[in-house]
Structures are given as structure tokens and as C-alpha cells.
Amino acid sequence: MNIPIFELERVQSLYENTVDYNLTESGFHPYTLNELLEKDQIDTLTNTVLGYGQTNGSIPLRKQISIMYNGINEENILVTNGSSEANFVACHTLLEKGDEVIMMIPNYMQIWGIAEEMGCTLKAFHLKEETGWKPDLAELKSLVTAKTKMIAICNPNNPTGYTLTIEEMQEIVEIAKSVDAWIYSDEVYRGAELNGKTIESFIGMYDKVMVNGGLSKAYALPGLRLGWLIGPEELVSDTWAYRDYTSITAGIMSHYIGEIALRPKKRLEILTRNRNMLNENLIAVKEWLDQYGDLFEYTPPQSGGMLFIKYNLDINSTELAEWLRTEKSVFIVAGDCYGMDYHFRIGIGERKEYILAGLDRIKEALKERFNL
Ligand SMILES: Cc1ncc(COP(=O)(O)O)c(C=O)c1O
């Protein structure tokens, strides 16, 4: 096997269903169909003919997606199985062996693994912890070369919850233009901003831009496995050709439900529910962390369902996560999954009581082992 193990996903797949408290979830407490849909919509669903449907995404769904971006139409959109498939087909469409990819770090490492498997050269530019996770754009500028094919961004960022300012986005565009590189922006957390203001997409800022989106995170519907890819029409058509080899299409039921979830009124209802949950949980989790004084250091996220925390204890992050999982049946993401030891990630988009109960288990553990 030539592809590196995607540690973050692998470890979650192995253990997230085997613990009492799974604090690794990076999205929001998911909806049930009954909570999401009206009775007549459920009836329509139960009478749906289970065919393939339109394989690049139903026209009503792509129309609904298009209104969330400036200057695009249905032809600029490929509907995918989750935004993870969007990442996969985008890399295969845009990159070739020997290309240079510069990626924002820390990051969801899927693109890193795919590009490595494809034989690309990878370089990292960093979000700096000491400046509240602001991007080091001088570093990005110093790294680009004539061989740079793609600058890979995650905005809002997993795991820090940092969102780029417009000025930072413009500067990234200028840097990409200077070497004629693509910007690929993973925007799956767009819509989960704590201040309620949906951030701008990179779409429309430069002609060599592709972005993803999806319903797994900000929309609390990961079980639909619905994502999308947006870019210039000819390139989206090429990504569709790759997608014929991966999964052919997302499910017809997901097309139908996704279109309803993205109708403006419903969309606002979903995003508001999730943002309220996030704001409320953040206060409670901060209170829990702050009781330990300097033990935990963090910059509160601007977006997304998680908190990335530095801890001042002499224990490796994988060991810490393993110990909490096996001793207390509570599961956190080790900073090692991001190449950042002495950090861990916890989800803050679940129900508050559940998160606090999980944190109680961590409290017991810290007392028993470290007398804290
Ligand atoms: C930044 C980011 N992109 C993509 C994904 C893939 O999500 P999905 O395929 O469920 O849309 C995740 C999942 O955690 C993520 O955090």
C-alpha cells in the first residue's frame, strides 16, 4: 500500500463507537430525519424511486448550492459523497506527480496524504499559535516557486477554528497569482462561525480557485454523506470524469434531503441552532479548562465545532488520548494526528450535558494520575 495511513480518520473509525464519551466529533449533534423534515417531505422520501438520479447532483440541489456563492451556476458544481470525496477528486484533477503543493498547517491531513501518494512534493506554511493562529504569509511567500501547483487552505480551519480575514485571503490570492498556482480551499466549516456571520468563500476572488463544501459539519448532517466541489466549468467537468471512477454519484435520497436543508429559511434555522449550541458550549468548556489555571492554553475558535488545546503535562498526546480512552472510556484527538504533540482536540458541537460528562471523566483521570 502506497498511501500513508490517515491517522486522524483511522483512529476515530477504530474507537469512536466503543467509548462512553466520544469527544472527537468535530461537527454538531446530528439531526434525525423527523427533526429535519415535514411530514409531507418524509412521505415524498418514502415514495422515492431508488434509482441513481442525476449523478453530478440533482438540478434543484445544485441550484440551491449555487446561491450560496458569488458568480457561479449549476455547471460549476459537482455534488460528491461528502467533502472528503471532493478533496480526493480535486487532487486527482489538479495535481500530477512532481507538482509542488503548499499546505496550511495544522490542517485536516487528507490532502497531504493524497498528494504524497500521488508523488507530489509537499511543503507546509503555518498558522502560528503565538499570534492566535494567524497565518504566516511571509512564510507562504517564501515557499512558493514556479513548480507550485496548489496552495491548500482549510478555512475555517480544522483544528484551530481560525478564520482568515479578507485581507489575508487577498494576500493568499496575490501569492498564488505570482506563481500561477491553484488555490484549493476546504470550506466545509463555512456556516459554523460563532459570531453568526458566514465568511466569504475564495470563489470569485481569482480564476484558479476550487473549493469544497458539504453538509457534514456546519449543517449537522454527516450521515447524508453530501458534499460538493466548486470551480471553473471545464475543471468541474474533469472532476466529474474522475468521480465516475470513485462512486458514480451521491445517493438520490441525500440529493433530495440536502436540497431541503439548503433552502434559505431552513438553512438559517439549522445554522442558528448549531451556532447557538457552539456559543453556549464554548462558555461551559472554557470554564472547565480555566479551573486548571495555566495547565491548558488555547485561543477560542472563531468557527467550527472544536477546540484545539495545548496542555502543560509531561505526557505525549497519543499516550494521553490512549490512557483516557482505555481508563475512562472518554476519547479525544491527540495533537500527534496534526504533528503537534502536547495538544489535543475536543469537539464542542455535541449536547452540552454529554460534553460536560466526558470532561468529568477527564477530571477524575487527572486527579488520579497527576493529583490535579
Ligand atoms: C476540514 C475537513 N474537510 C473534510 C472533511 C470530510 O468530511 P465529510 O466527508 O464528512 O464531508 C472533514 C471531516 O472531518 C474535515 O474536517
Short mmCIF file of C-alpha atoms in Angstrom, two decimals, residues 6-338:
data_model
loop_
_atom_site.label_atom_id
_atom_site.label_comp_id
_atom_site.label_asym_id
_atom_site.label_seq_id
_atom_site.Cartn_x
_atom_site.Cartn_y
_atom_site.Cartn_z
CA PHE A 6 -4.77 8.90 7.59
CA GLU A 7 -4.23 8.76 11.36
CA LEU A 8 -6.99 11.19 12.33
CA GLU A 9 -9.72 9.27 10.49
CA ARG A 10 -8.32 5.80 11.25
CA VAL A 11 -8.13 6.27 14.97
CA GLN A 12 -11.61 7.81 15.06
CA SER A 13 -13.06 4.97 12.97
CA LEU A 14 -11.48 2.42 15.32
CA TYR A 15 -12.70 3.81 18.62
CA GLU A 16 -15.44 6.44 18.33
CA ASN A 17 -18.22 3.88 18.71
CA THR A 18 -16.58 1.93 21.51
CA VAL A 19 -16.37 4.60 24.23
CA ASP A 20 -18.87 6.08 26.68
CA TYR A 21 -17.92 9.64 25.72
CA ASN A 22 -16.66 10.43 22.27
CA LEU A 23 -15.23 13.96 22.35
CA THR A 24 -13.52 13.60 18.97
CA GLU A 25 -16.57 14.63 16.93
CA SER A 26 -15.76 17.82 15.03
CA GLY A 27 -19.27 18.69 13.85
CA PHE A 28 -22.61 19.19 15.60
CA HIS A 29 -25.04 16.81 17.22
CA PRO A 30 -26.73 15.40 14.08
CA TYR A 31 -30.38 15.82 13.18
CA THR A 32 -32.84 12.96 12.84
CA LEU A 33 -34.98 12.92 9.70
CA ASN A 34 -38.03 13.59 11.87
CA GLU A 35 -36.45 16.74 13.30
CA LEU A 36 -35.34 17.97 9.91
CA LEU A 37 -38.28 17.28 7.62
CA GLU A 38 -42.02 17.99 7.44
CA LYS A 39 -44.47 15.11 7.25
CA ASP A 40 -45.15 15.58 3.52
CA GLN A 41 -41.42 15.64 2.82
CA ILE A 42 -40.98 12.35 4.66
CA ASP A 43 -43.85 10.92 2.57
CA THR A 44 -42.11 12.04 -0.61
CA LEU A 45 -38.95 10.41 0.63
CA THR A 46 -40.60 7.09 1.37
CA ASN A 47 -42.08 7.10 -2.14
CA THR A 48 -38.80 7.95 -3.85
CA VAL A 49 -37.77 5.59 -6.61
CA LEU A 50 -34.33 4.38 -5.57
CA GLY A 51 -32.58 4.97 -8.86
CA TYR A 52 -29.22 6.61 -9.44
CA GLY A 53 -30.66 10.06 -10.08
CA GLN A 54 -28.58 12.76 -11.72
CA THR A 55 -25.04 11.64 -10.99
CA ASN A 56 -23.38 15.06 -10.75
CA GLY A 57 -26.13 16.23 -8.36
CA SER A 58 -29.81 16.94 -8.93
CA ILE A 59 -30.50 20.26 -10.61
CA PRO A 60 -32.58 21.61 -7.68
CA LEU A 61 -29.75 20.72 -5.27
CA ARG A 62 -27.06 22.34 -7.42
CA LYS A 63 -29.27 25.43 -7.81
CA GLN A 64 -29.63 25.69 -4.02
CA ILE A 65 -25.84 25.31 -3.58
CA SER A 66 -25.12 27.94 -6.25
CA ILE A 67 -26.99 30.69 -4.39
CA MET A 68 -24.51 30.47 -1.52
CA TYR A 69 -21.62 31.66 -3.75
CA ASN A 70 -20.99 34.69 -5.95
CA GLY A 71 -20.98 34.40 -9.71
CA ILE A 72 -21.49 30.66 -10.24
CA ASN A 73 -24.23 28.41 -11.61
CA GLU A 74 -25.09 24.69 -11.54
CA GLU A 75 -22.40 23.92 -14.14
CA ASN A 76 -19.71 24.99 -11.69
CA ILE A 77 -20.79 22.36 -9.16
CA LEU A 78 -20.15 18.65 -8.73
CA VAL A 79 -22.07 17.00 -5.88
CA THR A 80 -19.93 14.40 -4.07
CA ASN A 81 -20.10 11.79 -1.32
CA GLY A 82 -19.01 14.05 1.50
CA SER A 83 -16.45 16.78 1.10
CA SER A 84 -13.80 14.08 1.50
CA GLU A 85 -14.63 12.78 -1.97
CA ALA A 86 -14.49 16.36 -3.25
CA ASN A 87 -10.94 16.61 -1.85
CA PHE A 88 -9.97 13.31 -3.47
CA VAL A 89 -11.23 14.09 -6.97
CA ALA A 90 -9.97 17.67 -6.85
CA CYS A 91 -6.42 16.50 -6.09
CA HIS A 92 -6.56 13.91 -8.85
CA THR A 93 -7.83 16.51 -11.31
CA LEU A 94 -5.46 19.33 -10.44
CA LEU A 95 -2.24 17.55 -9.48
CA GLU A 96 0.35 15.37 -11.16
CA LYS A 97 3.44 13.56 -9.95
CA GLY A 98 6.25 16.01 -9.22
CA ASP A 99 3.96 19.01 -8.60
CA GLU A 100 4.57 21.07 -5.53
CA VAL A 101 1.75 21.55 -3.03
CA ILE A 102 1.94 24.05 -0.20
CA MET A 103 -0.47 23.34 2.59
CA MET A 104 -1.72 25.31 5.56
CA ILE A 105 -0.71 23.51 8.79
CA PRO A 106 -2.26 22.47 11.16
CA ASN A 107 -4.94 21.01 8.92
CA TYR A 108 -7.21 18.09 8.23
CA MET A 109 -4.48 15.94 6.65
CA GLN A 110 -6.45 14.26 3.86
CA ILE A 111 -4.99 16.37 1.05
CA TRP A 112 -1.49 15.89 2.42
CA GLY A 113 -1.89 12.09 2.24
CA ILE A 114 -3.42 12.10 -1.24
CA ALA A 115 -0.77 14.43 -2.66
CA GLU A 116 2.00 12.36 -1.08
CA GLU A 117 0.57 9.18 -2.62
CA MET A 118 0.43 10.93 -6.00
CA GLY A 119 4.15 11.70 -5.82
CA CYS A 120 3.84 15.44 -5.23
CA THR A 121 6.31 17.44 -3.14
CA LEU A 122 4.70 18.84 -0.02
CA LYS A 123 5.61 21.96 1.90
CA ALA A 124 3.91 23.49 4.94
CA PHE A 125 3.09 27.07 5.83
CA HIS A 126 1.88 27.58 9.35
CA LEU A 127 -0.84 29.09 11.40
CA LYS A 128 1.10 30.48 14.36
CA GLU A 129 -0.13 29.58 17.81
CA GLU A 130 1.61 32.56 19.38
CA THR A 131 -0.43 35.01 17.26
CA GLY A 132 -3.80 33.33 17.91
CA TRP A 133 -3.35 31.07 14.85
CA LYS A 134 -2.85 33.84 12.30
CA PRO A 135 -1.27 32.52 9.08
CA ASP A 136 2.41 33.20 8.47
CA LEU A 137 2.01 34.63 4.97
CA ALA A 138 5.66 35.69 4.80
CA GLU A 139 6.45 32.01 5.12
CA LEU A 140 3.98 31.14 2.36
CA LYS A 141 5.54 33.79 0.12
CA SER A 142 9.00 32.40 0.76
CA LEU A 143 7.90 28.85 -0.13
CA VAL A 144 6.16 29.31 -3.49
CA THR A 145 8.14 28.52 -6.64
CA ALA A 146 7.44 28.12 -10.35
CA LYS A 147 6.65 24.46 -9.56
CA THR A 148 3.90 25.28 -7.06
CA LYS A 149 0.69 23.85 -8.45
CA MET A 150 -1.61 24.23 -5.49
CA ILE A 151 -1.91 26.14 -2.24
CA ALA A 152 -4.21 24.10 0.02
CA ILE A 153 -6.16 26.04 2.60
CA CYS A 154 -8.66 24.97 5.25
CA ASN A 155 -10.92 27.91 6.07
CA PRO A 156 -12.44 27.90 8.68
CA ASN A 157 -9.57 25.80 9.92
CA ASN A 158 -9.72 22.33 11.38
CA PRO A 159 -8.47 22.07 14.17
CA THR A 160 -7.93 25.67 15.37
CA GLY A 161 -11.24 27.25 14.30
CA TYR A 162 -9.30 30.21 12.88
CA THR A 163 -10.98 32.04 10.01
CA LEU A 164 -8.92 34.08 7.57
CA THR A 165 -9.60 37.81 7.30
CA ILE A 166 -10.47 39.17 3.85
CA GLU A 167 -7.06 40.87 3.76
CA GLU A 168 -5.34 37.54 4.45
CA MET A 169 -7.42 35.86 1.73
CA GLN A 170 -6.48 38.61 -0.72
CA GLU A 171 -2.83 38.24 0.15
CA ILE A 172 -3.01 34.47 -0.42
CA VAL A 173 -4.62 35.14 -3.82
CA GLU A 174 -1.79 37.54 -4.73
CA ILE A 175 0.82 34.96 -3.72
CA ALA A 176 -0.95 32.24 -5.77
CA LYS A 177 -1.19 34.58 -8.77
CA SER A 178 2.52 35.36 -8.57
CA VAL A 179 3.32 31.74 -9.49
CA ASP A 180 0.10 30.91 -11.37
CA ALA A 181 -0.90 28.31 -8.74
CA TRP A 182 -4.33 26.98 -7.85
CA ILE A 183 -5.94 27.76 -4.54
CA TYR A 184 -7.87 24.80 -3.17
CA SER A 185 -9.88 25.77 -0.13
CA ASP A 186 -11.59 23.24 2.12
CA GLU A 187 -14.56 25.28 3.33
CA VAL A 188 -16.61 22.55 4.96
CA TYR A 189 -16.84 24.56 8.23
CA ARG A 190 -18.21 27.63 6.45
CA GLY A 191 -21.51 28.48 8.17
CA ALA A 192 -20.31 27.47 11.65
CA GLU A 193 -18.99 30.92 12.65
CA LEU A 194 -19.60 31.75 16.31
CA ASN A 195 -20.44 35.39 15.52
CA GLY A 196 -23.19 34.34 13.11
CA LYS A 197 -21.59 35.93 10.02
CA THR A 198 -20.87 33.45 7.25
CA ILE A 199 -17.36 34.10 5.97
CA GLU A 200 -16.55 34.77 2.33
CA SER A 201 -15.61 31.88 0.10
CA PHE A 202 -12.45 32.02 -2.04
CA ILE A 203 -14.80 31.50 -5.00
CA GLY A 204 -14.86 34.64 -7.15
CA MET A 205 -11.55 36.00 -5.83
CA TYR A 206 -9.35 34.52 -8.60
CA ASP A 207 -9.98 32.31 -11.64
CA LYS A 208 -7.79 29.42 -10.44
CA VAL A 209 -9.82 28.57 -7.35
CA MET A 210 -11.60 25.39 -6.33
CA VAL A 211 -13.43 24.95 -3.05
CA ASN A 212 -15.38 22.25 -1.35
CA GLY A 213 -18.39 22.41 0.91
CA GLY A 214 -20.78 19.96 2.47
CA LEU A 215 -23.44 19.16 5.00
CA SER A 216 -21.36 17.13 7.47
CA LYS A 217 -20.14 19.92 9.72
CA ALA A 218 -21.90 23.29 9.84
CA TYR A 219 -25.21 21.60 8.90
CA ALA A 220 -25.07 18.67 11.35
CA LEU A 221 -25.97 16.11 8.67
CA PRO A 222 -22.87 13.89 8.27
CA GLY A 223 -24.94 10.75 7.68
CA LEU A 224 -26.20 12.14 4.38
CA ARG A 225 -22.63 11.97 3.05
CA LEU A 226 -23.30 15.03 0.94
CA GLY A 227 -20.55 17.33 -0.21
CA TRP A 228 -19.72 19.43 -3.25
CA LEU A 229 -16.91 20.84 -5.30
CA ILE A 230 -17.00 24.23 -6.98
CA GLY A 231 -14.69 25.58 -9.64
CA PRO A 232 -14.38 26.66 -13.26
CA GLU A 233 -16.81 24.77 -15.51
CA GLU A 234 -14.23 22.82 -17.59
CA LEU A 235 -12.39 21.71 -14.48
CA VAL A 236 -15.56 20.66 -12.71
CA SER A 237 -16.40 18.62 -15.76
CA ASP A 238 -12.97 16.92 -15.40
CA THR A 239 -13.62 16.20 -11.71
CA TRP A 240 -16.88 14.53 -12.75
CA ALA A 241 -14.85 12.23 -15.04
CA TYR A 242 -12.74 11.19 -12.02
CA ARG A 243 -15.84 10.75 -9.89
CA ASP A 244 -17.17 8.21 -12.42
CA TYR A 245 -14.32 6.04 -11.11
CA THR A 246 -14.84 6.65 -7.39
CA SER A 247 -18.54 6.39 -6.52
CA ILE A 248 -20.57 7.43 -9.63
CA THR A 249 -22.95 9.53 -7.54
CA ALA A 250 -24.10 10.53 -4.08
CA GLY A 251 -27.38 8.87 -3.01
CA ILE A 252 -30.64 10.07 -4.52
CA MET A 253 -32.23 10.44 -1.06
CA SER A 254 -29.36 12.67 0.03
CA HIS A 255 -29.86 14.88 -3.02
CA TYR A 256 -33.49 15.35 -2.02
CA ILE A 257 -32.86 15.97 1.69
CA GLY A 258 -29.84 18.16 1.03
CA GLU A 259 -31.85 20.44 -1.24
CA ILE A 260 -34.42 20.95 1.54
CA ALA A 261 -31.72 21.63 4.14
CA LEU A 262 -30.19 24.33 1.94
CA ARG A 263 -33.41 26.27 1.26
CA PRO A 264 -32.67 29.73 2.72
CA LYS A 265 -35.17 29.58 5.62
CA LYS A 266 -34.24 26.02 6.61
CA ARG A 267 -30.56 26.75 6.20
CA LEU A 268 -30.78 29.71 8.58
CA GLU A 269 -32.72 27.60 11.08
CA ILE A 270 -30.05 24.87 11.01
CA LEU A 271 -27.09 27.23 11.20
CA THR A 272 -28.68 29.21 14.03
CA ARG A 273 -29.37 26.04 16.06
CA ASN A 274 -25.76 24.98 15.65
CA ARG A 275 -24.19 28.37 16.30
CA ASN A 276 -26.24 28.77 19.49
CA MET A 277 -25.09 25.36 20.65
CA LEU A 278 -21.49 26.26 19.89
CA ASN A 279 -21.57 29.57 21.76
CA GLU A 280 -23.20 28.03 24.79
CA ASN A 281 -20.85 25.04 24.87
CA LEU A 282 -17.78 27.19 24.42
CA ILE A 283 -18.59 29.12 27.61
CA ALA A 284 -19.02 25.88 29.57
CA VAL A 285 -15.87 24.24 28.18
CA LYS A 286 -13.79 27.38 28.79
CA GLU A 287 -14.98 27.42 32.39
CA TRP A 288 -13.95 23.79 32.78
CA LEU A 289 -10.49 24.39 31.26
CA ASP A 290 -9.87 27.60 33.18
CA GLN A 291 -10.35 25.89 36.56
CA TYR A 292 -6.89 24.38 35.89
CA GLY A 293 -5.15 27.76 35.53
CA ASP A 294 -2.07 27.51 33.31
CA LEU A 295 -2.42 23.80 32.64
CA PHE A 296 -4.39 24.41 29.45
CA GLU A 297 -3.71 27.13 26.88
CA TYR A 298 -5.99 27.84 23.93
CA THR A 299 -7.25 30.51 21.56
CA PRO A 300 -11.06 30.32 21.39
CA PRO A 301 -12.18 29.29 17.88
CA GLN A 302 -13.94 31.75 15.60
CA SER A 303 -15.69 28.90 13.83
CA GLY A 304 -16.37 25.23 13.80
CA GLY A 305 -17.19 22.56 16.24
CA MET A 306 -13.90 22.10 18.06
CA LEU A 307 -11.28 23.48 20.40
CA PHE A 308 -7.53 22.84 19.95
CA ILE A 309 -5.80 22.91 23.31
CA LYS A 310 -2.17 22.94 24.43
CA TYR A 311 -1.51 21.19 27.75
CA ASN A 312 1.41 21.57 30.12
CA LEU A 313 1.84 17.97 31.30
CA ASP A 314 4.76 15.67 30.70
CA ILE A 315 2.92 13.07 28.64
CA ASN A 316 2.86 12.50 24.89
CA SER A 317 -0.51 13.34 23.27
CA THR A 318 -1.12 9.86 21.79
CA GLU A 319 -0.34 8.33 25.17
CA LEU A 320 -2.68 10.81 26.85
CA ALA A 321 -5.54 10.03 24.44
CA GLU A 322 -4.94 6.26 24.75
CA TRP A 323 -4.86 6.41 28.53
CA LEU A 324 -8.10 8.42 28.74
CA ARG A 325 -9.79 6.07 26.30
CA THR A 326 -8.76 2.85 28.00
CA GLU A 327 -9.00 4.02 31.62
CA LYS A 328 -12.01 6.32 31.47
CA SER A 329 -13.76 5.48 28.20
CA VAL A 330 -13.50 9.08 27.01
CA PHE A 331 -11.99 9.76 23.61
CA ILE A 332 -10.07 12.87 22.48
CA VAL A 333 -7.95 13.53 19.37
CA ALA A 334 -4.20 13.52 20.05
CA GLY A 335 -2.26 16.51 18.77
CA ASP A 336 0.08 13.93 17.17
CA CYS A 337 -2.60 13.44 14.47
CA TYR A 338 -1.73 17.00 13.43
#
